GROMACS .gro file of C-alpha atoms in nm:
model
  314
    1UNK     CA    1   2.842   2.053   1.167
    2UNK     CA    2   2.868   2.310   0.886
    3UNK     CA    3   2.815   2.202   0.521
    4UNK     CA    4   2.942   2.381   0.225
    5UNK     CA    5   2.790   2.451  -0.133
    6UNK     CA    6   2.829   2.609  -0.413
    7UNK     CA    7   2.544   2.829  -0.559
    8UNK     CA    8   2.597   2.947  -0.936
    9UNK     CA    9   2.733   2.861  -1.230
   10UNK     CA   10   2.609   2.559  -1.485
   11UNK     CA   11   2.601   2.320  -1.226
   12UNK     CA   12   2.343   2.483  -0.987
   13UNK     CA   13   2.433   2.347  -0.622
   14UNK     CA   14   2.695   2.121  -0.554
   15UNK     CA   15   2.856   2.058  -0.212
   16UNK     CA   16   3.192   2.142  -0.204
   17UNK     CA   17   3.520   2.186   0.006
   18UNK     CA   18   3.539   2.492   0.227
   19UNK     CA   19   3.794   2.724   0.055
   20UNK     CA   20   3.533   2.711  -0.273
   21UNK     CA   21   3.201   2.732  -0.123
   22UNK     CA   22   2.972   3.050  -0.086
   23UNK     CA   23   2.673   2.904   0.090
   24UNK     CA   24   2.711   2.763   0.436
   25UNK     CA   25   2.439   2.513   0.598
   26UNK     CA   26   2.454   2.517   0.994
   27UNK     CA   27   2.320   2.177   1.042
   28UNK     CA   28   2.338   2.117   1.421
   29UNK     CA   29   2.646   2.281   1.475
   30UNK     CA   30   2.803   2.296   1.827
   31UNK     CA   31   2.842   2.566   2.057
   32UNK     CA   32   3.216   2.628   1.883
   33UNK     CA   33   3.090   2.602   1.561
   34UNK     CA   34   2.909   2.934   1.585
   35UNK     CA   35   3.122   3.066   1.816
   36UNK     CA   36   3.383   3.039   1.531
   37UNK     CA   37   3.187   3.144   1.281
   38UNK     CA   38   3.065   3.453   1.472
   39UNK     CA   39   3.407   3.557   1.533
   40UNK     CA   40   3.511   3.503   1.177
   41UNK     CA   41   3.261   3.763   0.990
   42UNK     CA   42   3.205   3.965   1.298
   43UNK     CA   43   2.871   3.933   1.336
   44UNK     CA   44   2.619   4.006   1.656
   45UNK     CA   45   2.696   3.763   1.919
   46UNK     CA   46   2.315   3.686   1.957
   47UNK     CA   47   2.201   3.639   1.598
   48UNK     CA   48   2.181   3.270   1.689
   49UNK     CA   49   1.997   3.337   2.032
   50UNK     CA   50   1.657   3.177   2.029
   51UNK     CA   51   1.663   2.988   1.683
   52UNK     CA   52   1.524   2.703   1.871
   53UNK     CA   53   1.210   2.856   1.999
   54UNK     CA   54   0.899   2.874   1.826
   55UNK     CA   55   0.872   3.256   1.975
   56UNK     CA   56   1.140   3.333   1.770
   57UNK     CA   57   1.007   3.675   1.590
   58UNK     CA   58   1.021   3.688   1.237
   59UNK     CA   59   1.230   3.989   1.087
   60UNK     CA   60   1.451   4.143   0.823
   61UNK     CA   61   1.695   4.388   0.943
   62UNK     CA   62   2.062   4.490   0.787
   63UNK     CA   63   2.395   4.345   0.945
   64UNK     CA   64   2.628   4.670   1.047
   65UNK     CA   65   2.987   4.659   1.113
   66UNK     CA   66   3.033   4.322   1.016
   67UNK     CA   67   3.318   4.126   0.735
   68UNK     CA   68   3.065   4.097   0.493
   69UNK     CA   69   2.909   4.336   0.197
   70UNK     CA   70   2.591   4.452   0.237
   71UNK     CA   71   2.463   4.193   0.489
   72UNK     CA   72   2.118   4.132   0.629
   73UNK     CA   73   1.951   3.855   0.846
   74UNK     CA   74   1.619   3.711   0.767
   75UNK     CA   75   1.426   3.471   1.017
   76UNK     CA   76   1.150   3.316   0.973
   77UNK     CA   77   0.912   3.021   1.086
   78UNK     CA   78   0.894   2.700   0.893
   79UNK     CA   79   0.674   2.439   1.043
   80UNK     CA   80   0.811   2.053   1.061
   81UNK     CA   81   0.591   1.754   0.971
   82UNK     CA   82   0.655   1.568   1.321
   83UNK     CA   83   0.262   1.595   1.388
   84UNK     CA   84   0.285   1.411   1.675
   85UNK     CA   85   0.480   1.709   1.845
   86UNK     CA   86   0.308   1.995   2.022
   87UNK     CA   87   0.299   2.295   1.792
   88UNK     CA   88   0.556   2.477   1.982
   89UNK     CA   89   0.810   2.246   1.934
   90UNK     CA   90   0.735   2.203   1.554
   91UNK     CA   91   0.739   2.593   1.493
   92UNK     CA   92   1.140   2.581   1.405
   93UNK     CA   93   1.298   2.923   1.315
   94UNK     CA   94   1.506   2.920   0.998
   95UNK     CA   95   1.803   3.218   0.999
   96UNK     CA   96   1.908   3.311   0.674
   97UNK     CA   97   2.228   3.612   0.671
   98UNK     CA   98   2.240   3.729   0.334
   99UNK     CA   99   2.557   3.934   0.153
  100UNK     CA  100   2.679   3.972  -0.176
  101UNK     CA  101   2.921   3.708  -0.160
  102UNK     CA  102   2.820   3.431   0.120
  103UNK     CA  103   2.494   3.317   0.229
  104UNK     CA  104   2.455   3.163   0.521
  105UNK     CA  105   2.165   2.955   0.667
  106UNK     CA  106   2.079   2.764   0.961
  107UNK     CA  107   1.751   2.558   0.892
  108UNK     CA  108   1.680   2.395   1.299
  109UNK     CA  109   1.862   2.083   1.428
  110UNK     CA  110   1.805   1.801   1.322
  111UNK     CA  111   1.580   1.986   1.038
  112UNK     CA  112   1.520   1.787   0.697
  113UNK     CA  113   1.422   2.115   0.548
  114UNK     CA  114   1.739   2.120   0.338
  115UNK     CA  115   1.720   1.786   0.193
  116UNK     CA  116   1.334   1.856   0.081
  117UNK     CA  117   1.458   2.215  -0.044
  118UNK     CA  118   1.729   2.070  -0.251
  119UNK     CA  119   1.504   1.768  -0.361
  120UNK     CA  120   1.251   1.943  -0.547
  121UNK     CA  121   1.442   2.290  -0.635
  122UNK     CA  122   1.779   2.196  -0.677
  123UNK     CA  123   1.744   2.301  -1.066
  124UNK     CA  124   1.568   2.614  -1.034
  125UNK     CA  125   1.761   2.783  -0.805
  126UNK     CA  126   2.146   2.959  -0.916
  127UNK     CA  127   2.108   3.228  -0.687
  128UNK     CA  128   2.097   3.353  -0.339
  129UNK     CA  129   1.790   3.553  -0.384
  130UNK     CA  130   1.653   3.198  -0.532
  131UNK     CA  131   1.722   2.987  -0.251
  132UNK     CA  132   1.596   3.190  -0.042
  133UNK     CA  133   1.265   3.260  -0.230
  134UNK     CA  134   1.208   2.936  -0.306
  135UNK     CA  135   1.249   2.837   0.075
  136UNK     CA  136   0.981   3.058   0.167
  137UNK     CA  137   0.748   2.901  -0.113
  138UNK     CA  138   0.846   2.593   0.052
  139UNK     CA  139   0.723   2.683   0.392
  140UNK     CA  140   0.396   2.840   0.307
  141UNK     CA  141   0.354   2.492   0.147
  142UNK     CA  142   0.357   2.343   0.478
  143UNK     CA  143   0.148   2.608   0.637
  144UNK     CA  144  -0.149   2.554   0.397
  145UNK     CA  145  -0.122   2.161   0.458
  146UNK     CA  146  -0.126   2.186   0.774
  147UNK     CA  147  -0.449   2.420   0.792
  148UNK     CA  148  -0.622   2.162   0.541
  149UNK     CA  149  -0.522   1.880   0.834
  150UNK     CA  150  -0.667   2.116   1.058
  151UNK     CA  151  -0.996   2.173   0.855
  152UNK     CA  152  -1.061   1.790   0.888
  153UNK     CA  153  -1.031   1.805   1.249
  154UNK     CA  154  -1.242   2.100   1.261
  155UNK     CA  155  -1.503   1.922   1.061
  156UNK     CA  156  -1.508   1.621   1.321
  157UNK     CA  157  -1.572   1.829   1.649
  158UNK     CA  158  -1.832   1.954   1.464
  159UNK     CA  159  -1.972   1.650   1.435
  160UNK     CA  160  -1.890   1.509   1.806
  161UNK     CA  161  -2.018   1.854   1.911
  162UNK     CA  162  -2.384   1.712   1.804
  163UNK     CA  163  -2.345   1.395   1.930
  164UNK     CA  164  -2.159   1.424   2.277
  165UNK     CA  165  -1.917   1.635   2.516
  166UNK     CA  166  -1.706   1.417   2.614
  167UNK     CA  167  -1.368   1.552   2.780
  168UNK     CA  168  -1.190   1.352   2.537
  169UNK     CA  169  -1.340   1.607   2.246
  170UNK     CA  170  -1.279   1.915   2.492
  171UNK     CA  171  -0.912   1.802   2.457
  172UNK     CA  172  -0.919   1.760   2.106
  173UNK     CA  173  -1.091   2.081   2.055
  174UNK     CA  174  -0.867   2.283   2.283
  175UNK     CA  175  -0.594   2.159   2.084
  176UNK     CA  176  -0.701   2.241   1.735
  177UNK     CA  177  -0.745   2.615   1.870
  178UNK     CA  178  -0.399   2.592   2.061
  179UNK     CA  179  -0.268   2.501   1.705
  180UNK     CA  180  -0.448   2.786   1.538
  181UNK     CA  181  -0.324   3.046   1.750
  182UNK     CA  182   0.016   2.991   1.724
  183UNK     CA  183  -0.040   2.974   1.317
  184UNK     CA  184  -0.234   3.272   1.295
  185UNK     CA  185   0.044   3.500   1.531
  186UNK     CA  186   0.298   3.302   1.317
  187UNK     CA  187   0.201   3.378   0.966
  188UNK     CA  188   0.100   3.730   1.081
  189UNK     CA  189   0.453   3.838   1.176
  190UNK     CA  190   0.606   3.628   0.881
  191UNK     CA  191   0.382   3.872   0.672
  192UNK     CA  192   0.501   4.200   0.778
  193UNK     CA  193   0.878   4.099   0.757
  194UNK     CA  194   0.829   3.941   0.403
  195UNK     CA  195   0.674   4.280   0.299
  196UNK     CA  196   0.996   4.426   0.389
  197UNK     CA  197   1.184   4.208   0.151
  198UNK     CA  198   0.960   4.195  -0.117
  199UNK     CA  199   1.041   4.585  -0.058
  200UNK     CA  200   1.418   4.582  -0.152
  201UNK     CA  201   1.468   4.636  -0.490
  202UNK     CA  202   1.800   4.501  -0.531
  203UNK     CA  203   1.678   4.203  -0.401
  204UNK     CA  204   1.373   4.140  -0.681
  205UNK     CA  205   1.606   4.281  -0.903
  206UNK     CA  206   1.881   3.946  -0.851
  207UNK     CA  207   1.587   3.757  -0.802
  208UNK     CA  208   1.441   3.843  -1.136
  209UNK     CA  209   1.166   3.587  -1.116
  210UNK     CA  210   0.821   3.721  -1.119
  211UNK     CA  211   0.620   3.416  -1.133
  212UNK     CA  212   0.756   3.234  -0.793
  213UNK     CA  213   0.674   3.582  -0.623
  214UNK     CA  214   0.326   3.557  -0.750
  215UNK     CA  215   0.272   3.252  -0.616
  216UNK     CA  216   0.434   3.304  -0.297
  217UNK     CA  217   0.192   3.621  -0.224
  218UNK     CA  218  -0.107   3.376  -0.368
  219UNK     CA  219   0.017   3.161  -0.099
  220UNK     CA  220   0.023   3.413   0.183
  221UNK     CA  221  -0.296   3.525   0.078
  222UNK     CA  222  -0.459   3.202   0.099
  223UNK     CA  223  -0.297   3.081   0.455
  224UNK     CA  224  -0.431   3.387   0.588
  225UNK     CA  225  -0.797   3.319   0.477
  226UNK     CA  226  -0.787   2.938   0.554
  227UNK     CA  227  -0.680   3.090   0.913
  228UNK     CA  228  -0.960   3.370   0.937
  229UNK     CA  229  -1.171   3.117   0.876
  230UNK     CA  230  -1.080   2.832   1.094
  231UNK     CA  231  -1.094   3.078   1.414
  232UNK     CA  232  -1.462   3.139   1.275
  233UNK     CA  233  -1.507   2.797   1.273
  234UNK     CA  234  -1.359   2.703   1.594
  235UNK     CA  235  -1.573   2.947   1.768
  236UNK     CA  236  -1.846   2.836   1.622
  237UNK     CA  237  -1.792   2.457   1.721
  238UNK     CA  238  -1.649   2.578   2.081
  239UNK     CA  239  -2.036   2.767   2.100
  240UNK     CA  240  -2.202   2.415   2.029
  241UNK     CA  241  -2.038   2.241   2.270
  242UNK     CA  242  -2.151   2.496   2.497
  243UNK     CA  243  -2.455   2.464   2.403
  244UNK     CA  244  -2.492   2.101   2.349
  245UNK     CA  245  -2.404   2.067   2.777
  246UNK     CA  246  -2.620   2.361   2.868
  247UNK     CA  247  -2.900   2.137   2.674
  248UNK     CA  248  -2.793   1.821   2.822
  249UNK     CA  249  -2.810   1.974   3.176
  250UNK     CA  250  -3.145   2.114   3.104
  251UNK     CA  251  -3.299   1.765   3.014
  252UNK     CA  252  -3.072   1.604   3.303
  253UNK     CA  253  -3.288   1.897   3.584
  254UNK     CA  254  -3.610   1.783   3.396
  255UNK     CA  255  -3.562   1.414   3.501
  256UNK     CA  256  -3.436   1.523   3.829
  257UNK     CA  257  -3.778   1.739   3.904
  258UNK     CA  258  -3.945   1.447   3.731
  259UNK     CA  259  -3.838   1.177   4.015
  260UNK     CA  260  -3.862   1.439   4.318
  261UNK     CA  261  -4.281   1.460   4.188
  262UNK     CA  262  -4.273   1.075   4.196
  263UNK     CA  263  -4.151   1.068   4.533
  264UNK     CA  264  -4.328   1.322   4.657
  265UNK     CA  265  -4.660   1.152   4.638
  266UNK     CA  266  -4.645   0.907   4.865
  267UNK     CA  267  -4.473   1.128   5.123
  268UNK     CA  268  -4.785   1.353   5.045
  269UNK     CA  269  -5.030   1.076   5.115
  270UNK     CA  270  -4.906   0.963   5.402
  271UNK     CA  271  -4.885   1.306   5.544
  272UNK     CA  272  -5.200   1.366   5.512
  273UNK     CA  273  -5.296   0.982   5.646
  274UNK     CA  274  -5.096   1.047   5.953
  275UNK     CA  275  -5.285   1.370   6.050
  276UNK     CA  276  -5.480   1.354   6.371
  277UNK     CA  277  -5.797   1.542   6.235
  278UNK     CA  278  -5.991   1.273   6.270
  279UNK     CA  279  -6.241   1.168   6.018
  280UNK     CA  280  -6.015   0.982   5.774
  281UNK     CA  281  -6.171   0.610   5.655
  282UNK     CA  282  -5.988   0.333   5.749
  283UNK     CA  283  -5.787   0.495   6.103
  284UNK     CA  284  -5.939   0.282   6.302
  285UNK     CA  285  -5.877  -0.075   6.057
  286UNK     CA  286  -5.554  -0.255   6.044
  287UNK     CA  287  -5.531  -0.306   5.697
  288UNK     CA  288  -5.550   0.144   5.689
  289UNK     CA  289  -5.142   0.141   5.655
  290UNK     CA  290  -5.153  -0.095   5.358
  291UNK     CA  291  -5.414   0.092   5.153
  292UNK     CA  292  -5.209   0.471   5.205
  293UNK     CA  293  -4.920   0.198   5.091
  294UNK     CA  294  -5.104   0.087   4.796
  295UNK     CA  295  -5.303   0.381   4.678
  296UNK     CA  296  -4.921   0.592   4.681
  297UNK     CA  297  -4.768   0.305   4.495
  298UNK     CA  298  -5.037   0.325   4.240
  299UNK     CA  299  -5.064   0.742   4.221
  300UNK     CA  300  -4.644   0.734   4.166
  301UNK     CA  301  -4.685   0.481   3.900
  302UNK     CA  302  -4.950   0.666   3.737
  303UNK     CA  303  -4.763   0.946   3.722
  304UNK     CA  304  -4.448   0.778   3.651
  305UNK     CA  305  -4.584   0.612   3.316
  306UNK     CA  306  -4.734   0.986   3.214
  307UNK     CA  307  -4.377   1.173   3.322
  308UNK     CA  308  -4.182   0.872   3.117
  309UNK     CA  309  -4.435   0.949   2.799
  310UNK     CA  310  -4.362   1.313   2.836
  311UNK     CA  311  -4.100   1.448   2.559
  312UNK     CA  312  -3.805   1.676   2.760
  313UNK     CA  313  -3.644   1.730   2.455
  314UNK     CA  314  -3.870   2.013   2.386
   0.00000   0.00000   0.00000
């Protein structure tokens, strides 16, 4: 389906009939649908190849030979809320083609993107350069709340990384760093091709709203640190769990040696018992088997109590 709005004027956005509309919404469309609307402005037959993937790379680049004025395409990643998702499939790419008459955007199927976008900006924004600005305030928005998610996570294999290694916590913590790679390759490409529009004059110049870009690049800025340090932290807690079962294994080969010297005391004293050197007290008596018996039992509980007093944890 294709929607149809307005951008401009006193009313800000309204939705509105085809023939009056300059911004178009792909919102699930169908294979005809963009075929159509490919054919209409002439644009590249793959500019909608791979906006369902979350290896979709981010990039600004101008639209030649095509119907419209001064066109350019700008993708870019926004991240859904579905947490329950693998972070592949919630990295949706979002395709705005830009021209001095007609925007058009496709936000992911089945995407509620719009509906938040509209919710809380609806007011502010009477331009293309707006909507599009404010969009990409909106997704570093998401990026930072998920990294704060991710900081609580971070914080609780630290804590199970001190108390156990269970594979459930291996899971958990290969995961967290699956998640944090994709962000971190994510928000570095986004980077580079938002420098490139922050670069185009006429662009800032429509725009003409300082403050949102300052707080987009304070965004940015603080994404990327949350992420530098995260990694840090990941490797850090990844390095205790190492630790933690090289430790565990290290007491676990301390009790092991610990019972072979148990057992290896009677075997010891009735190897020497058995030996036919002659000499020994008590060969010759019938009760001679039940004292090597009794005098092993004793010597492996002796030095059972004084191995069970011993502390391994040192």
């Amino acid at each position: 389906m294709i929607k149809h709005f307005q951008i401009g004027g006193n009313d800000g956005i309204q939705q509105v009939p085809a023939a009056e509309s300059n911004w178009l919404v792909l919102d699930d469309p169908s294979e005809a649908e963009r075929k159509n609307l490919i054919e209409k402005y002439n644009l590249p037959a793959e500019i909608f190849v791979g906006a369902r993937a979350a290896e979709e790379v981010s990039h600004f680049d101008a639209l030649e030979e095509t119907s419209l004025t001064n066109a350019y395409v700008l993708v870019l990643t926004n991240l859904s809320e579905k947490k329950a998702e693998k972070i592949e499939d919630r990295l949706k790419p979002i395709i705005f083609i830009l021209s001095d008459s007609l925007l058009i955007t496709y936000f992911g199927n089945k995407s509620s993107f719009l509906d938040h976008l509209l919710q809380k900006y609806k007011d502010k924004i009477t331009t293309f350069e707006g909507l599009i600005t404010y969009s990409v305030f909106m997704l570093y928005n998401h990026y930072i709340q998920e990294l704060l998610a991710i900081k609580k996570d971070i914080d609780a294999l630290d804590q199970a990384a001190r108390k156990t290694t269970e594979n459930k916590e291996l899971f958990k913590l290969a995961d967290t760093n699956r998640k944090v790679v994709y962000l971190d390759h994510t928000l570095a490409g986004q980077k580079s091709t938002l420098d490139s529009l922050w670069q185009k004059e006429q662009f800032i110049e429509k725009l003409n709203n300082p403050k949102v870009l300052y707080d987009i690049r304070l965004h940015q800025k603080h994404a990327e640190e949350l992420i530098k340090i995260y990694r840090d932290l990941l490797e850090t807690v990844g390095g205790l769990f190492s630790d933690m079962m090289d430790n565990n294994l290290n007491h676990l080969m301390k009790y092991l040696d610990s019972a072979a010297l148990i057992i290896s005391i009677p075997a010891l004293i009735s190897g020497i018992w058995g030996m036919n050197t002659g000499g020994l007290p008590g060969k010759g008596s019938n009760t001679g088997f039940f004292l090597v018996v009794g005098a092993s039992i004793i010597l492996a509980i002796v030095f059972g109590i004084h191995l069970k007093r011993k502390d391994f944890s040192k």
